[in-house]
CSV table of C-alpha atoms in Angstrom, one decimal:
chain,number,residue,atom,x,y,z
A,1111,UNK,CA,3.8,-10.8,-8.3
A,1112,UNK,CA,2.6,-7.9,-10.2
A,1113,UNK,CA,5.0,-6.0,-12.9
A,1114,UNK,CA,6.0,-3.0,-11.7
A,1115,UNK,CA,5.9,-0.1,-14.0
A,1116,UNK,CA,9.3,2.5,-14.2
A,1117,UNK,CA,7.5,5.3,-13.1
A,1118,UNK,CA,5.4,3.7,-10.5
A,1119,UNK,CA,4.3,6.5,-7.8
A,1120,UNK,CA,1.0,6.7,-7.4
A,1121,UNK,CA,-0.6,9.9,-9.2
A,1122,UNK,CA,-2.3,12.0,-6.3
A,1123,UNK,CA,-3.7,15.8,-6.8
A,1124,UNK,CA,-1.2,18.6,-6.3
A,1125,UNK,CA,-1.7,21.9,-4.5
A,1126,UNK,CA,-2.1,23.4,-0.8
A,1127,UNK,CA,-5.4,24.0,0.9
A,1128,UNK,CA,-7.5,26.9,-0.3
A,1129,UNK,CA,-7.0,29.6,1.8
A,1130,UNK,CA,-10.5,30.8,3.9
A,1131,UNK,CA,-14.0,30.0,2.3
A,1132,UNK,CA,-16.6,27.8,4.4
A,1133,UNK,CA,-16.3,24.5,5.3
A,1134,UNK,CA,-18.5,21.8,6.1
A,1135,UNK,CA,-17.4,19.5,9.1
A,1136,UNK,CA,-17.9,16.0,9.2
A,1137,UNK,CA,-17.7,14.2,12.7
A,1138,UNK,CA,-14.4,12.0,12.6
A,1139,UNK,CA,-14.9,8.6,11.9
A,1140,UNK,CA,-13.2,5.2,12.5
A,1141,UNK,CA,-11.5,4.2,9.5
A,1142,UNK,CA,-9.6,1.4,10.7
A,1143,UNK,CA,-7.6,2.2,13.4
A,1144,UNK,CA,-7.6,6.2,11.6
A,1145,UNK,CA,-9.9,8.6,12.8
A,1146,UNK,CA,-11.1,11.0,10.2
A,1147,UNK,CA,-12.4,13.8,10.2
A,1148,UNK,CA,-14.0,15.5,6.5
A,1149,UNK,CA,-13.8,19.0,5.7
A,1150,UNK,CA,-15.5,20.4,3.0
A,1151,UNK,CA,-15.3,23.4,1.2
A,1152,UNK,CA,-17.1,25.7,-1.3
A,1153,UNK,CA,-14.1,27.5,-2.1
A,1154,UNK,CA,-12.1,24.2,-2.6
A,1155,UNK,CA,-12.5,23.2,-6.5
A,1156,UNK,CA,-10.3,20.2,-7.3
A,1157,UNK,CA,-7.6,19.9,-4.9
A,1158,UNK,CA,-7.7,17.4,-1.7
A,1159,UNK,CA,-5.6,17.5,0.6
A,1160,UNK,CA,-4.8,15.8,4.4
A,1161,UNK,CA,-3.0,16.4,7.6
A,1162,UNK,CA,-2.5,14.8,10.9
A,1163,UNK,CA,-4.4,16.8,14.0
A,1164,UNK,CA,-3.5,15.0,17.2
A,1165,UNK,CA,-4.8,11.6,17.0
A,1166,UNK,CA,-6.9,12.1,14.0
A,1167,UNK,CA,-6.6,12.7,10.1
A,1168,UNK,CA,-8.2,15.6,9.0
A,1169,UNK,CA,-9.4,15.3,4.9
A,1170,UNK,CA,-9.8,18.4,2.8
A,1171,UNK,CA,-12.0,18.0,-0.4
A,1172,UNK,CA,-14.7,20.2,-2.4
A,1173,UNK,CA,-18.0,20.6,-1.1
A,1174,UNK,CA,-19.5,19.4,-4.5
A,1175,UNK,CA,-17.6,16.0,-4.2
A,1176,UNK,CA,-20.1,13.1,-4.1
A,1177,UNK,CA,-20.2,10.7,-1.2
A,1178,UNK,CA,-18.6,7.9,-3.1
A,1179,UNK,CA,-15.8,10.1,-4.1
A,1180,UNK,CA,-15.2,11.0,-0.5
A,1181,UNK,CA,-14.9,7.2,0.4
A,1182,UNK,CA,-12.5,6.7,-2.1
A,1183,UNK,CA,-10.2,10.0,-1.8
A,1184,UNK,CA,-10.2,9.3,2.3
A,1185,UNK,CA,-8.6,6.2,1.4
A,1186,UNK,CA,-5.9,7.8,-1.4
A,1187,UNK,CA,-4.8,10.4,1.6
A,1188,UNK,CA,-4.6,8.1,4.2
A,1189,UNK,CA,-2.6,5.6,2.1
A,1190,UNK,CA,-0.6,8.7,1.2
A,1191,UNK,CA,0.0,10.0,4.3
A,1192,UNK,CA,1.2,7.0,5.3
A,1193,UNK,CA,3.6,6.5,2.7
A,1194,UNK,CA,4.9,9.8,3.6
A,1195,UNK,CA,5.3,8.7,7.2
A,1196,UNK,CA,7.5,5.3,6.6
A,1197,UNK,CA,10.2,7.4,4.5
A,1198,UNK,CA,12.7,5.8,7.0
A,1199,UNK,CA,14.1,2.9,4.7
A,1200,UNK,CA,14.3,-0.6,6.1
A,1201,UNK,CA,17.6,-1.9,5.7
A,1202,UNK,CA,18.1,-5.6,4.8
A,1203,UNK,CA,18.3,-6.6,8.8
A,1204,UNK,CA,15.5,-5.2,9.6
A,1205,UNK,CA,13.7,-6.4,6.5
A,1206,UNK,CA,14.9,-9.9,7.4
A,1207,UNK,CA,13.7,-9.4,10.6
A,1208,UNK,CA,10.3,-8.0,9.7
A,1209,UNK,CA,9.8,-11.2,7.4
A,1210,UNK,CA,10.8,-13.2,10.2
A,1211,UNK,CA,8.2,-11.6,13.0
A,1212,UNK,CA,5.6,-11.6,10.0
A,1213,UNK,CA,6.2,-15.3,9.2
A,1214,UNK,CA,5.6,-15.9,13.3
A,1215,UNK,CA,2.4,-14.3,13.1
A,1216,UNK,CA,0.6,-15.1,10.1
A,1217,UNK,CA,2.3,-18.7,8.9
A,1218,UNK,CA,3.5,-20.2,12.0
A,1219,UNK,CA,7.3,-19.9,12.0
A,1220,UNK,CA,6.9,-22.1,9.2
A,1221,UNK,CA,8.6,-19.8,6.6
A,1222,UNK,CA,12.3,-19.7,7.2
A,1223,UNK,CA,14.3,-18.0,4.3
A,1224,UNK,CA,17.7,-17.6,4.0
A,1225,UNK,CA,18.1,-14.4,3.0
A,1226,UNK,CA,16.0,-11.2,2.4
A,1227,UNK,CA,17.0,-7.9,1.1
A,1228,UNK,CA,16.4,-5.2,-1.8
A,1229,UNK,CA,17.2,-5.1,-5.2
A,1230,UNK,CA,17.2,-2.7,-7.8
A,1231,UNK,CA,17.8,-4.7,-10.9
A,1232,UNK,CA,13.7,-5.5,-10.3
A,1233,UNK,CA,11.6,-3.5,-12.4
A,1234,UNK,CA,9.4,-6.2,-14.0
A,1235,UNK,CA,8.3,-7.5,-10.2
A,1236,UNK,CA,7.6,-6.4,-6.7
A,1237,UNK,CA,9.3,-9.4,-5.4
A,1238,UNK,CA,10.7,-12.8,-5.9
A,1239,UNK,CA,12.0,-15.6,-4.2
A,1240,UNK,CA,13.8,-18.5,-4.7
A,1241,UNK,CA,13.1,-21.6,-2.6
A,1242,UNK,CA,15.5,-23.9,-3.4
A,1243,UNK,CA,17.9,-21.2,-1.8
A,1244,UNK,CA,15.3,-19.7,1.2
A,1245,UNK,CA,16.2,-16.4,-0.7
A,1246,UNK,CA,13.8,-13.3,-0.9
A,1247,UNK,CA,14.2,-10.3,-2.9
A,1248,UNK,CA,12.2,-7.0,-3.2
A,1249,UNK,CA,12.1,-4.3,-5.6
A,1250,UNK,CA,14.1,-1.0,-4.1
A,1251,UNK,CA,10.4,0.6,-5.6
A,1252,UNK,CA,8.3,-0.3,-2.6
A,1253,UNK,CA,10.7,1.7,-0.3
A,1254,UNK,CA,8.2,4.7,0.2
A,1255,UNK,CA,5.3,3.1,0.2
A,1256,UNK,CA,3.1,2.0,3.6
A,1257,UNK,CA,4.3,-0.4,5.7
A,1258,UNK,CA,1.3,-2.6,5.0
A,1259,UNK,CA,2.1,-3.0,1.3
A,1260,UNK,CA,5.6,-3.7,2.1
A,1261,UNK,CA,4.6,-6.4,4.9
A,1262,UNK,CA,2.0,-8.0,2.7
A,1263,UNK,CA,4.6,-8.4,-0.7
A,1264,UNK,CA,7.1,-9.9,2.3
A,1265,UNK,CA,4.2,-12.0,3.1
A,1266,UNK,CA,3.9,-13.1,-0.3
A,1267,UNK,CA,7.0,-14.0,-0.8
A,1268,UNK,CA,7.3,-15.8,2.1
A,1269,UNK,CA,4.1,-18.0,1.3
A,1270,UNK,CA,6.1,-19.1,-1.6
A,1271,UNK,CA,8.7,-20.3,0.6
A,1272,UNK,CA,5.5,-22.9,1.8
A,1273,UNK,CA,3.5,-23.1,-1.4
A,1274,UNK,CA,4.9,-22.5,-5.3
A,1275,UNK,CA,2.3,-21.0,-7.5
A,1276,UNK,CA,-0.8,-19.1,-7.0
A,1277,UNK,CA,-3.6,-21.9,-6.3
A,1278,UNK,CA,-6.3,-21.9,-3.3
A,1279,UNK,CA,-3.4,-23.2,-0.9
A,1280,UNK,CA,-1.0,-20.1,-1.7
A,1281,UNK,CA,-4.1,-17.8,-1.6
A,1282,UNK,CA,-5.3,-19.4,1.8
A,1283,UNK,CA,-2.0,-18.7,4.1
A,1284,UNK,CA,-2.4,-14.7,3.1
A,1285,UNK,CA,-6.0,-15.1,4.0
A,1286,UNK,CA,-4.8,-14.4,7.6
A,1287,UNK,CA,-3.4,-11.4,6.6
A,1288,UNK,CA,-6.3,-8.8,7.4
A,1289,UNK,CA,-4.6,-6.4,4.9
A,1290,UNK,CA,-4.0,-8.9,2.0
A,1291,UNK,CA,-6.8,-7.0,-0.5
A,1292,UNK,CA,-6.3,-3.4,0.8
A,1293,UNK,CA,-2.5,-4.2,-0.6
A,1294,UNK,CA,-3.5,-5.9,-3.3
A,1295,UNK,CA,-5.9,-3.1,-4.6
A,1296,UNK,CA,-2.6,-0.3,-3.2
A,1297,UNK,CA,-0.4,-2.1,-5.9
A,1298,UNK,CA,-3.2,-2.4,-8.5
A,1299,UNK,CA,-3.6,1.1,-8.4
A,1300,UNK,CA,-0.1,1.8,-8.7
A,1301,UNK,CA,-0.1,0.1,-12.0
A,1302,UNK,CA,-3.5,1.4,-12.9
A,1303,UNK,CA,-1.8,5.2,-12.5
A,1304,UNK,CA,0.8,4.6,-15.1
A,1305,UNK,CA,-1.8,2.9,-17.5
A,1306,UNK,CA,0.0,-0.4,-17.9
A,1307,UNK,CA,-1.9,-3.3,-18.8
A,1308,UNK,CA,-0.2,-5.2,-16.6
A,1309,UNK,CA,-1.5,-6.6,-13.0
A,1310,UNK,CA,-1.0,-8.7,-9.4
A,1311,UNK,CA,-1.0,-11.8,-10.3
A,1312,UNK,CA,-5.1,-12.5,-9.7
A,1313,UNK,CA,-6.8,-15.3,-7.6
A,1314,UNK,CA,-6.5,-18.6,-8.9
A,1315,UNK,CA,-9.6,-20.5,-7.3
């Protein structure tokens, strides 16, 4: 798993909406099961920004932004909104039973541990696991963070229950995962903020 760095919270721009200016509206869009909508504005500089409306996300960015830099700030707001939105902590019950109902759907039932909970003495990993004891443990740093990062370290952890190491066979049970690599690059860019030269553990093929 990847070494988690002390100050880990992901870097994301500060500031409120610009007040008044034009904007240009962007039909909302399916991203996922978000629909978005893209606001831009002349007045806005350098801050983004993003709320919910209804049943869609509305994205606030500068009109000069490039498309590419759209794509990729959509994603940091959504992912940070939705960190925002899971702020209610899992406890170790529910955590167990989360691994449980995500070892049902994704590995069969075939992953049983023991135990699973949260640490804080973790700082080096986002998880471990110990088989020979059906024990899993994850760092007290993903609380926060969206539920699809949290399921998808349980996930890992759990795979290791079924498969030690990180060769094809490990890499194949989180292959039915559909959120394995959105996680994987969530976690990357954790580390990435911080400038750490440390990363997830990559695929081993």
């Amino acid at each position: 798993m990847p070494v988690d760095p002390l100050h880990s919270a992901p870097r994301t721009p500060r500031g409120a909406p610009s007040p008044g200016g034009p904007s240009v509206e962007r039909a909302p869009t399916a991203a996922g099961a978000d629909a978005v909508e893209v606001r831009r504005s002349a007045r806005r500089r350098r801050t983004v920004s993003a709320y919910r409306e209804g049943d869609r996300t509305v994205v606030l960015i500068p009109a000069r932004m490039s498309d590419a830099e759209e794509k990729r700030w959509v994603g940091v707001m959504l992912d940070r909104l939705a960190a925002q939105e899971s702020k209610r902590i899992l406890g170790d019950a529910e955590l167990a039973e989360r691994a449980g109902r995500l070892s049902g759907q994704y590995l069969d039932g075939r992953a049983r541990p023991a135990t699973v909970r949260w640490v804080t003495n973790q700082n080096t990993r986002w998880g471990s696991c110990t088989p020979a004891e059906g024990s899993i443990r994850l760092s007290h740093r993903l609380k926060g963070m969206p539920e699809y990062v949290i399921d998808y370290v349980l996930l890992h952890e759990l795979a290791h229950l079924l498969v030690p190491g990180h060769g094809p066979a490990f890499w194949r049970l989180l292959d039915a995962y559909p959120r394995t690599e959105r996680a994987r690059g969530y976690l990357e860019g954790v580390v990435a903020a911080d400038r750490l030269p440390y990363l997830p553990a990559a695929r081993s093929e």
